[in-house]
């Protein structure tokens, strides 16, 4: 079979060589973007009187037919035609005859592929931003149900201070909020058209790049044709934003996994988001959370892969850049899937409020209250810390918690302690008093949730 670029060649490559160079196996995902790019290009060629109205009409008719066939999954791609651009061009020529060969006037596959990638990411990033928001709403809903649910807060995975469970959940809301902002900001650099940059240097035809950009819904055009065809920053940025998003999802997944273990038993995942064991009948595994934690690795890998691919490339286009696609597609599917699954998992999880309540009453996470109490009465905090530490030690020896200590033991340790200490040591009061801006006090959590709702557009 002759190649569309075969004129200069005396012999053709063997099939296995073609297979190595072809990208059609994966870039066929860009079929709609590629056809839309062609439609915009040929319309512009007509508007600028570069092609006759008759030619434009015939070509447009062919492209519309191809689009319909694509919707119906009736296009048959061939490795012999290398990539999505050459496959479609060949199909167009087969469909409408040699006039189809005029479509490629004033453009190159280099600006074409860059255009396809921009179009593709623009749509998918919009979808991802929407999915982040859906997940954020679910987090807010769960948080609203648990403002007064007491839970142990941790540092070093050791019980630290009692908190509102909603406060813990909302921490993830804000991580996702930053992710959303990063994706939104990246739109400025995705929403820009390389079309009309040609192979690298622009074209001799009197094209109107702003017009084809308009047809495609792009807000802007690249100012430099060489930059336009060789820029993959917007994909690196997407992979980087995705990596950070996955880091957040992975941390959350890790907590879900811990919380659903019998050791913690803070939550129960819905059956529809859990799996059983083929050998141990009692088991209910948090597989979905584990998978999200695991898939984080491939997203990081995709980022590292593309950075490494790009780092030594001279301007402008190089075939190395064909390697930008699979990691991007894979990342899009991975984060779309992870966001949907996580949202469902959090929406349907049962929070064991009694267990959380009991946990926080059977630990020393109220020790800071005692130290603060003494400090507020004038004892230097360092001494208050020491006194409290000794009382904790006394409790451990006796198998008590601070609230179980009789007043005389407490007063023996320090005479500033009075009857009101028992109220101060209650975890509920401890949480309520942490009313500093952004703290876990119930009032603050309510304010925070109101603030969060304003961010949901
Ligand atoms: N399949 C190529 C890619 O994905 C399209 C651009 C090819 N351009 C070229 N001059 N070989 O990068």
CSV table of C-alpha atoms and ligand atoms in Angstrom, one decimal:
chain,number,residue,atom,x,y,z
A,1,UNK,CA,0.0,0.0,0.0
A,2,UNK,CA,1.4,3.4,-0.9
A,3,UNK,CA,1.9,5.9,1.9
A,4,UNK,CA,0.3,9.4,1.7
A,5,UNK,CA,3.8,10.7,2.1
A,6,UNK,CA,5.4,8.0,-0.2
A,7,UNK,CA,6.5,10.2,-3.1
A,8,UNK,CA,10.1,10.5,-2.1
A,9,UNK,CA,10.6,6.8,-1.2
A,10,UNK,CA,12.0,4.0,-3.4
A,11,UNK,CA,10.9,1.2,-1.1
A,12,UNK,CA,8.6,0.7,1.8
A,13,UNK,CA,9.3,-0.4,5.3
A,14,UNK,CA,8.5,-3.9,6.4
A,15,UNK,CA,5.3,-4.3,8.3
A,16,UNK,CA,6.9,-4.8,11.7
A,17,UNK,CA,8.8,-1.5,11.2
A,18,UNK,CA,5.5,0.2,10.4
A,19,UNK,CA,4.0,-1.3,13.5
A,20,UNK,CA,6.7,0.1,15.7
A,21,UNK,CA,6.2,3.6,14.4
A,22,UNK,CA,2.4,3.6,14.2
A,23,UNK,CA,0.3,5.3,16.8
A,24,UNK,CA,-3.2,4.5,15.5
A,25,UNK,CA,-3.7,1.8,18.2
A,26,UNK,CA,-4.0,4.6,20.8
A,27,UNK,CA,-4.4,7.9,19.0
A,28,UNK,CA,-7.7,6.7,17.5
A,29,UNK,CA,-9.1,8.0,20.8
A,30,UNK,CA,-8.7,11.4,19.2
A,31,UNK,CA,-10.9,10.7,16.2
A,32,UNK,CA,-13.6,13.3,17.1
A,33,UNK,CA,-11.1,16.0,17.9
A,34,UNK,CA,-9.2,15.2,14.7
A,35,UNK,CA,-12.3,15.5,12.6
A,36,UNK,CA,-13.4,18.7,14.4
A,37,UNK,CA,-10.0,20.2,13.8
A,38,UNK,CA,-10.3,19.4,10.1
A,39,UNK,CA,-13.8,20.9,9.9
A,40,UNK,CA,-12.6,24.1,11.4
A,41,UNK,CA,-9.5,24.2,9.2
A,42,UNK,CA,-11.4,23.6,6.0
A,43,UNK,CA,-14.0,26.2,6.9
A,44,UNK,CA,-11.3,28.7,7.5
A,45,UNK,CA,-9.6,27.8,4.2
A,46,UNK,CA,-12.9,28.6,2.5
A,47,UNK,CA,-13.5,31.8,4.4
A,48,UNK,CA,-10.0,33.0,3.4
A,49,UNK,CA,-10.6,32.0,-0.3
A,50,UNK,CA,-7.8,29.5,-0.2
A,51,UNK,CA,-10.1,26.8,-1.3
A,52,UNK,CA,-13.2,27.2,-3.5
A,53,UNK,CA,-16.6,27.0,-1.9
A,54,UNK,CA,-17.3,23.9,-4.0
A,55,UNK,CA,-14.3,22.1,-2.7
A,56,UNK,CA,-15.0,23.2,0.9
A,57,UNK,CA,-18.5,21.9,0.6
A,58,UNK,CA,-17.4,18.5,-0.7
A,59,UNK,CA,-14.7,18.2,1.9
A,60,UNK,CA,-17.1,19.2,4.7
A,61,UNK,CA,-19.7,16.7,3.5
A,62,UNK,CA,-17.0,14.0,3.7
A,63,UNK,CA,-15.9,15.0,7.1
A,64,UNK,CA,-19.4,15.0,8.4
A,65,UNK,CA,-19.9,11.5,7.0
A,66,UNK,CA,-16.8,10.3,8.7
A,67,UNK,CA,-17.9,11.8,12.0
A,68,UNK,CA,-21.2,9.9,11.7
A,69,UNK,CA,-19.3,6.7,11.0
A,70,UNK,CA,-17.1,7.4,14.0
A,71,UNK,CA,-20.1,7.9,16.3
A,72,UNK,CA,-21.4,4.5,15.1
A,73,UNK,CA,-17.9,2.9,15.6
A,74,UNK,CA,-17.9,2.0,11.9
A,75,UNK,CA,-14.5,3.4,11.0
A,76,UNK,CA,-11.8,0.8,10.4
A,77,UNK,CA,-8.4,2.0,11.3
A,78,UNK,CA,-5.2,0.5,9.8
A,79,UNK,CA,-1.7,0.4,11.0
A,80,UNK,CA,-0.5,0.8,7.5
A,81,UNK,CA,-1.8,4.4,7.7
A,82,UNK,CA,0.3,5.1,10.8
A,83,UNK,CA,-1.8,7.5,12.8
A,84,UNK,CA,-5.2,9.1,13.3
A,85,UNK,CA,-4.5,11.9,10.9
A,86,UNK,CA,-3.3,9.8,7.9
A,87,UNK,CA,-6.1,7.2,8.6
A,88,UNK,CA,-8.8,9.9,8.4
A,89,UNK,CA,-7.2,11.6,5.4
A,90,UNK,CA,-7.1,8.3,3.5
A,91,UNK,CA,-10.7,7.6,4.4
A,92,UNK,CA,-11.7,11.0,3.3
A,93,UNK,CA,-10.0,10.6,-0.1
A,94,UNK,CA,-11.6,7.1,-0.5
A,95,UNK,CA,-14.9,8.7,0.2
A,96,UNK,CA,-14.9,11.9,-1.8
A,97,UNK,CA,-12.1,11.4,-4.3
A,98,UNK,CA,-8.8,13.4,-4.8
A,99,UNK,CA,-10.4,16.7,-3.7
A,100,UNK,CA,-10.0,15.3,-0.2
A,101,UNK,CA,-6.3,15.8,-0.7
A,102,UNK,CA,-6.9,19.6,-0.5
A,103,UNK,CA,-7.8,19.4,3.2
A,104,UNK,CA,-4.1,19.3,4.2
A,105,UNK,CA,-3.4,22.7,2.5
A,106,UNK,CA,-1.6,25.0,4.9
A,107,UNK,CA,-1.3,22.6,7.8
A,108,UNK,CA,0.8,19.8,9.0
A,109,UNK,CA,0.3,16.7,11.2
A,110,UNK,CA,2.4,18.6,13.8
A,111,UNK,CA,-0.1,21.4,14.4
A,112,UNK,CA,-2.8,18.9,13.9
A,113,UNK,CA,-1.8,16.6,16.7
A,114,UNK,CA,-1.1,19.5,19.0
A,115,UNK,CA,-4.6,20.8,18.3
A,116,UNK,CA,-6.2,17.4,18.9
A,117,UNK,CA,-4.5,17.1,22.3
A,118,UNK,CA,-5.5,20.6,23.3
A,119,UNK,CA,-9.1,19.9,22.3
A,120,UNK,CA,-9.1,16.5,24.1
A,121,UNK,CA,-7.7,17.8,27.4
A,122,UNK,CA,-10.0,20.8,27.4
A,123,UNK,CA,-13.0,18.6,27.4
A,124,UNK,CA,-11.7,16.1,29.9
A,125,UNK,CA,-10.3,18.7,32.3
A,126,UNK,CA,-13.8,20.3,32.4
A,127,UNK,CA,-15.2,16.9,33.2
A,128,UNK,CA,-12.6,16.3,35.9
A,129,UNK,CA,-13.3,19.7,37.6
A,130,UNK,CA,-17.0,18.8,37.6
A,131,UNK,CA,-16.2,15.4,39.2
A,132,UNK,CA,-14.1,17.0,41.9
A,133,UNK,CA,-17.0,19.2,42.7
A,134,UNK,CA,-19.4,16.3,43.0
A,135,UNK,CA,-17.0,14.6,45.4
A,136,UNK,CA,-16.6,17.8,47.4
A,137,UNK,CA,-20.4,18.1,47.8
A,138,UNK,CA,-20.5,14.5,49.1
A,139,UNK,CA,-17.8,15.4,51.6
A,140,UNK,CA,-19.7,18.4,52.8
A,141,UNK,CA,-22.9,16.3,53.2
A,142,UNK,CA,-21.1,13.7,55.3
A,143,UNK,CA,-19.4,16.5,57.3
A,144,UNK,CA,-22.7,18.2,58.0
A,145,UNK,CA,-24.0,15.0,59.6
A,146,UNK,CA,-21.0,14.7,61.8
A,147,UNK,CA,-20.2,18.2,63.2
A,148,UNK,CA,-20.8,17.0,66.8
A,149,UNK,CA,-19.4,13.5,66.3
A,150,UNK,CA,-16.3,13.3,68.4
A,151,UNK,CA,-13.3,11.5,67.1
A,152,UNK,CA,-9.7,11.1,68.0
A,153,UNK,CA,-7.3,13.4,66.1
A,154,UNK,CA,-3.9,11.9,65.4
A,155,UNK,CA,-0.3,13.0,65.0
A,156,UNK,CA,2.3,10.3,64.4
A,157,UNK,CA,-0.7,8.0,64.2
A,158,UNK,CA,-0.9,8.4,68.0
A,159,UNK,CA,-4.0,9.8,69.6
A,160,UNK,CA,-3.4,13.5,70.0
A,161,UNK,CA,-6.5,15.6,70.7
A,162,UNK,CA,-10.2,15.1,70.3
A,163,UNK,CA,-11.7,16.6,67.2
A,164,UNK,CA,-15.0,16.9,65.4
A,165,UNK,CA,-15.2,14.1,62.8
A,166,UNK,CA,-16.5,16.7,60.3
A,167,UNK,CA,-13.3,18.7,60.7
A,168,UNK,CA,-11.3,15.7,59.7
A,169,UNK,CA,-13.5,15.1,56.6
A,170,UNK,CA,-13.4,18.7,55.6
A,171,UNK,CA,-9.6,18.7,55.5
A,172,UNK,CA,-10.0,16.7,52.3
A,173,UNK,CA,-12.5,19.2,51.0
A,174,UNK,CA,-9.8,21.9,51.0
A,175,UNK,CA,-7.2,19.7,49.4
A,176,UNK,CA,-9.7,19.0,46.6
A,177,UNK,CA,-10.5,22.7,46.4
A,178,UNK,CA,-6.8,23.4,45.7
A,179,UNK,CA,-6.8,20.6,43.1
A,180,UNK,CA,-9.8,22.1,41.5
A,181,UNK,CA,-8.2,25.6,41.4
A,182,UNK,CA,-5.1,24.1,39.8
A,183,UNK,CA,-7.1,22.4,37.1
A,184,UNK,CA,-9.1,25.5,36.5
A,185,UNK,CA,-5.9,27.6,36.2
A,186,UNK,CA,-4.4,25.2,33.8
A,187,UNK,CA,-7.3,25.8,31.4
A,188,UNK,CA,-5.6,29.1,30.4
A,189,UNK,CA,-2.8,27.1,28.9
A,190,UNK,CA,-4.9,24.3,27.5
A,191,UNK,CA,-7.5,26.6,25.9
A,192,UNK,CA,-5.1,27.8,23.2
A,193,UNK,CA,-4.9,26.9,19.5
A,194,UNK,CA,-1.7,25.7,17.8
A,195,UNK,CA,-3.7,25.1,14.5
A,196,UNK,CA,-2.1,26.9,11.5
A,197,UNK,CA,1.4,26.7,12.8
A,198,UNK,CA,2.2,24.2,10.0
A,199,UNK,CA,5.1,21.9,10.5
A,200,UNK,CA,7.0,24.5,12.5
A,201,UNK,CA,7.4,27.7,10.6
A,202,UNK,CA,3.8,28.7,9.7
A,203,UNK,CA,2.6,28.7,6.1
A,204,UNK,CA,2.7,30.7,2.9
A,205,UNK,CA,-1.1,30.5,2.5
A,206,UNK,CA,-3.1,33.5,3.8
A,207,UNK,CA,-4.7,31.6,6.6
A,208,UNK,CA,-6.6,33.1,9.6
A,209,UNK,CA,-5.5,31.3,12.7
A,210,UNK,CA,-7.9,33.2,14.9
A,211,UNK,CA,-10.8,32.1,12.8
A,212,UNK,CA,-10.0,28.4,13.0
A,213,UNK,CA,-9.4,28.9,16.7
A,214,UNK,CA,-12.8,30.5,17.0
A,215,UNK,CA,-14.5,27.7,15.1
A,216,UNK,CA,-13.0,25.3,17.6
A,217,UNK,CA,-14.0,27.3,20.7
A,218,UNK,CA,-10.4,28.2,21.7
A,219,UNK,CA,-9.9,31.5,23.5
A,220,UNK,CA,-6.4,32.1,22.3
A,221,UNK,CA,-3.8,31.2,19.7
A,222,UNK,CA,-0.1,30.4,20.3
A,223,UNK,CA,2.1,33.4,19.4
A,224,UNK,CA,5.0,31.3,18.1
A,225,UNK,CA,4.6,28.5,15.6
A,226,UNK,CA,7.6,26.6,16.8
A,227,UNK,CA,6.5,26.7,20.4
A,228,UNK,CA,3.0,25.8,19.3
A,229,UNK,CA,4.0,22.5,17.7
A,230,UNK,CA,6.5,21.4,20.3
A,231,UNK,CA,4.8,22.6,23.5
A,232,UNK,CA,3.7,19.7,25.7
A,233,UNK,CA,3.8,21.7,28.9
A,234,UNK,CA,0.1,21.7,29.2
A,235,UNK,CA,0.2,17.9,29.3
A,236,UNK,CA,3.0,17.8,31.9
A,237,UNK,CA,0.9,20.3,33.9
A,238,UNK,CA,-2.1,18.1,33.6
A,239,UNK,CA,-0.1,15.1,34.8
A,240,UNK,CA,1.4,17.1,37.6
A,241,UNK,CA,-2.0,18.3,38.8
A,242,UNK,CA,-3.3,14.8,38.5
A,243,UNK,CA,-0.4,13.5,40.6
A,244,UNK,CA,-1.2,15.9,43.4
A,245,UNK,CA,-4.9,15.0,43.2
A,246,UNK,CA,-4.0,11.3,43.4
A,247,UNK,CA,-1.7,12.0,46.4
A,248,UNK,CA,-4.7,13.5,48.2
A,249,UNK,CA,-7.0,10.6,47.2
A,250,UNK,CA,-4.3,8.1,48.2
A,251,UNK,CA,-4.0,9.7,51.7
A,252,UNK,CA,-7.7,9.7,52.1
A,253,UNK,CA,-7.8,6.0,50.8
A,254,UNK,CA,-5.2,5.1,53.4
A,255,UNK,CA,-7.4,6.5,56.2
A,256,UNK,CA,-10.5,4.7,54.8
A,257,UNK,CA,-8.5,1.5,54.9
A,258,UNK,CA,-7.4,2.1,58.5
A,259,UNK,CA,-10.8,3.2,59.7
A,260,UNK,CA,-12.6,0.2,58.2
A,261,UNK,CA,-10.2,-2.3,59.9
A,262,UNK,CA,-11.4,-4.0,63.1
A,263,UNK,CA,-8.6,-2.3,64.9
A,264,UNK,CA,-10.1,1.1,64.3
A,265,UNK,CA,-13.7,0.2,63.4
A,266,UNK,CA,-14.6,3.9,62.8
A,267,UNK,CA,-16.5,3.3,59.6
A,268,UNK,CA,-18.1,0.6,57.6
A,269,UNK,CA,-18.0,0.7,53.8
A,270,UNK,CA,-21.1,-0.2,51.9
A,271,UNK,CA,-21.2,-3.7,50.4
A,272,UNK,CA,-21.4,-2.2,47.0
A,273,UNK,CA,-17.9,-0.7,47.4
A,274,UNK,CA,-16.3,-3.7,49.1
A,275,UNK,CA,-15.2,-7.1,48.1
A,276,UNK,CA,-15.0,-10.5,49.8
A,277,UNK,CA,-12.2,-13.0,50.1
A,278,UNK,CA,-12.2,-16.2,48.0
A,279,UNK,CA,-11.0,-18.1,51.0
A,280,UNK,CA,-11.8,-16.3,54.2
A,281,UNK,CA,-15.6,-16.0,54.4
A,282,UNK,CA,-15.6,-13.4,57.2
A,283,UNK,CA,-13.7,-10.8,55.2
A,284,UNK,CA,-14.9,-7.5,53.7
A,285,UNK,CA,-12.1,-5.8,52.0
A,286,UNK,CA,-11.7,-2.1,51.1
A,287,UNK,CA,-10.4,-3.0,47.7
A,288,UNK,CA,-11.6,0.2,46.0
A,289,UNK,CA,-9.7,2.4,48.4
A,290,UNK,CA,-6.6,0.1,48.0
A,291,UNK,CA,-6.8,0.3,44.3
A,292,UNK,CA,-7.0,4.1,44.3
A,293,UNK,CA,-4.0,4.2,46.6
A,294,UNK,CA,-2.2,1.8,44.2
A,295,UNK,CA,-3.2,3.6,41.0
A,296,UNK,CA,-1.4,6.7,42.3
A,297,UNK,CA,1.8,5.0,41.3
A,298,UNK,CA,0.9,4.8,37.6
A,299,UNK,CA,-0.1,8.5,37.5
A,300,UNK,CA,3.3,9.5,39.1
A,301,UNK,CA,4.9,7.2,36.5
A,302,UNK,CA,3.1,8.9,33.6
A,303,UNK,CA,4.3,12.3,34.8
A,304,UNK,CA,7.9,11.1,35.2
A,305,UNK,CA,7.7,9.4,31.8
A,306,UNK,CA,6.7,12.5,29.9
A,307,UNK,CA,9.1,14.8,31.7
A,308,UNK,CA,11.9,12.4,30.7
A,309,UNK,CA,10.7,12.1,27.1
A,310,UNK,CA,10.7,15.9,26.7
A,311,UNK,CA,13.9,16.9,28.5
A,312,UNK,CA,16.4,16.5,25.7
A,313,UNK,CA,14.3,17.4,22.7
A,314,UNK,CA,15.5,20.1,20.3
A,315,UNK,CA,12.9,22.2,18.6
A,316,UNK,CA,10.5,21.7,17.1
A,317,UNK,CA,8.4,18.5,16.6
A,318,UNK,CA,10.2,15.2,17.2
A,319,UNK,CA,8.6,11.7,16.9
A,320,UNK,CA,9.4,11.2,20.6
A,321,UNK,CA,6.4,13.3,21.3
A,322,UNK,CA,4.1,10.6,20.1
A,323,UNK,CA,4.9,9.1,23.5
A,324,UNK,CA,2.9,11.8,25.2
A,325,UNK,CA,-0.5,10.2,24.5
A,326,UNK,CA,-0.8,6.9,26.3
A,327,UNK,CA,0.2,8.3,29.7
A,328,UNK,CA,-2.2,11.2,29.3
A,329,UNK,CA,-5.1,8.9,28.3
A,330,UNK,CA,-4.3,6.5,31.1
A,331,UNK,CA,-4.2,9.4,33.6
A,332,UNK,CA,-7.5,10.8,32.5
A,333,UNK,CA,-9.2,7.4,32.9
A,334,UNK,CA,-7.5,6.8,36.2
A,335,UNK,CA,-8.5,10.0,37.9
A,336,UNK,CA,-12.0,10.0,36.4
A,337,UNK,CA,-12.5,6.5,37.7
A,338,UNK,CA,-10.9,7.2,41.1
A,339,UNK,CA,-13.0,10.3,41.7
A,340,UNK,CA,-16.3,8.5,40.9
A,341,UNK,CA,-15.5,5.5,43.0
A,342,UNK,CA,-14.3,7.7,46.0
A,343,UNK,CA,-17.4,9.8,45.8
A,344,UNK,CA,-19.6,6.7,46.0
A,345,UNK,CA,-17.6,5.2,48.8
A,346,UNK,CA,-17.9,8.3,51.0
A,347,UNK,CA,-21.5,8.9,50.2
A,348,UNK,CA,-22.5,5.3,51.3
A,349,UNK,CA,-20.1,4.8,54.2
A,350,UNK,CA,-21.6,4.3,57.7
A,351,UNK,CA,-19.8,6.3,60.4
A,352,UNK,CA,-19.7,4.4,63.7
A,353,UNK,CA,-20.4,7.4,65.9
A,354,UNK,CA,-20.7,5.5,69.1
A,355,UNK,CA,-17.4,3.7,68.6
A,356,UNK,CA,-15.7,7.1,67.8
A,357,UNK,CA,-17.3,8.6,70.9
A,358,UNK,CA,-16.2,5.7,73.1
A,359,UNK,CA,-12.7,5.8,71.6
A,360,UNK,CA,-12.2,9.4,72.5
A,361,UNK,CA,-13.4,8.8,76.1
A,362,UNK,CA,-10.9,6.0,76.6
A,363,UNK,CA,-7.6,7.7,75.9
A,364,UNK,CA,-5.4,10.5,77.0
A,365,UNK,CA,-6.2,12.8,74.1
A,366,UNK,CA,-7.6,15.2,76.7
A,367,UNK,CA,-4.2,15.6,78.4
A,368,UNK,CA,-3.6,18.9,76.7
A,369,UNK,CA,-6.7,20.3,78.4
A,370,UNK,CA,-5.2,19.7,81.8
A,371,UNK,CA,-2.0,21.3,80.8
A,372,UNK,CA,-3.8,24.3,79.3
A,373,UNK,CA,-6.0,24.5,82.4
A,374,UNK,CA,-3.0,24.8,84.7
A,375,UNK,CA,-1.3,27.3,82.3
A,376,UNK,CA,-4.4,29.4,82.3
A,377,UNK,CA,-4.2,29.5,86.1
A,378,UNK,CA,-0.7,31.0,85.9
A,379,UNK,CA,1.5,27.9,86.0
A,380,UNK,CA,4.3,28.1,83.3
A,381,UNK,CA,3.2,25.8,80.5
A,382,UNK,CA,6.4,23.7,80.8
A,383,UNK,CA,5.5,22.9,84.5
A,384,UNK,CA,1.9,22.3,83.6
A,385,UNK,CA,3.1,19.8,80.9
A,386,UNK,CA,5.3,18.1,83.5
A,387,UNK,CA,2.5,17.8,86.1
A,388,UNK,CA,0.1,16.5,83.5
A,389,UNK,CA,2.6,13.9,82.2
A,390,UNK,CA,3.1,12.7,85.8
A,391,UNK,CA,-0.7,12.3,86.2
A,392,UNK,CA,-0.9,10.4,82.9
A,393,UNK,CA,1.8,8.1,84.2
A,394,UNK,CA,-0.2,7.6,87.4
A,395,UNK,CA,-3.3,6.7,85.4
A,396,UNK,CA,-1.4,4.2,83.3
A,397,UNK,CA,-0.1,2.5,86.4
A,398,UNK,CA,-3.6,2.2,87.8
A,399,UNK,CA,-5.4,1.4,84.6
A,400,UNK,CA,-7.3,4.7,84.7
A,401,UNK,CA,-7.9,7.6,82.4
A,402,UNK,CA,-7.6,11.3,83.5
A,403,UNK,CA,-11.4,11.6,84.0
A,404,UNK,CA,-11.3,8.6,86.4
A,405,UNK,CA,-8.8,10.2,88.8
A,406,UNK,CA,-10.3,11.3,92.2
A,407,UNK,CA,-10.0,15.1,92.9
A,408,UNK,CA,-7.5,14.5,95.8
A,409,UNK,CA,-5.0,12.8,93.5
A,410,UNK,CA,-5.3,15.6,91.0
A,411,UNK,CA,-4.9,18.2,93.7
A,412,UNK,CA,-1.9,16.4,95.2
A,413,UNK,CA,-0.2,16.8,91.9
A,414,UNK,CA,-1.0,20.5,91.8
A,415,UNK,CA,-3.1,22.5,94.2
A,416,UNK,CA,-4.4,24.8,91.4
A,417,UNK,CA,-6.7,22.0,90.2
A,418,UNK,CA,-10.3,22.4,91.3
A,419,UNK,CA,-13.6,20.6,90.9
A,420,UNK,CA,-14.3,22.2,87.5
A,421,UNK,CA,-11.4,20.2,86.0
A,422,UNK,CA,-13.9,17.3,85.2
A,423,UNK,CA,-15.9,19.6,82.9
A,424,UNK,CA,-12.7,20.8,81.3
A,425,UNK,CA,-11.4,17.3,80.7
A,426,UNK,CA,-14.6,16.2,78.9
A,427,UNK,CA,-13.7,15.6,75.2
A,428,UNK,CA,-16.9,17.4,74.1
A,429,UNK,CA,-15.9,20.6,76.0
A,430,UNK,CA,-12.3,20.2,74.7
A,431,UNK,CA,-13.5,20.3,71.1
A,432,UNK,CA,-16.0,23.1,71.7
A,433,UNK,CA,-13.3,25.3,73.3
A,434,UNK,CA,-11.1,25.1,70.2
A,435,UNK,CA,-12.8,28.0,68.7
A,436,UNK,CA,-9.9,29.7,67.1
A,437,UNK,CA,-10.2,30.5,63.4
A,438,UNK,CA,-10.1,27.2,61.4
A,439,UNK,CA,-10.0,25.1,64.6
A,440,UNK,CA,-12.1,22.1,65.4
A,441,UNK,CA,-14.6,23.9,67.7
A,442,UNK,CA,-18.1,23.2,66.5
A,443,UNK,CA,-18.8,26.8,65.7
A,444,UNK,CA,-15.6,27.0,63.6
A,445,UNK,CA,-16.5,23.8,61.7
A,446,UNK,CA,-19.9,25.3,60.9
A,447,UNK,CA,-18.3,28.5,59.6
A,448,UNK,CA,-15.9,26.4,57.6
A,449,UNK,CA,-18.7,24.4,56.0
A,450,UNK,CA,-20.5,27.5,55.1
A,451,UNK,CA,-17.3,28.9,53.5
A,452,UNK,CA,-16.9,25.6,51.7
A,453,UNK,CA,-20.4,25.7,50.2
A,454,UNK,CA,-19.6,29.1,48.7
A,455,UNK,CA,-16.8,27.5,46.7
A,456,UNK,CA,-19.1,25.1,45.0
A,457,UNK,CA,-20.2,26.6,41.8
B,1,LIG,N1,1.5,10.5,15.3
B,1,LIG,C1,2.2,11.7,15.5
B,1,LIG,C2,2.3,12.0,17.0
B,1,LIG,O1,1.4,11.5,17.7
B,1,LIG,C3,1.5,12.8,14.8
B,1,LIG,C4,2.5,13.9,14.4
B,1,LIG,C5,3.4,13.3,13.4
B,1,LIG,N2,4.2,14.2,12.7
B,1,LIG,C6,5.2,13.8,11.9
B,1,LIG,N3,5.8,14.7,11.2
B,1,LIG,N4,5.6,12.6,11.9
B,1,LIG,O2,3.1,12.7,17.5
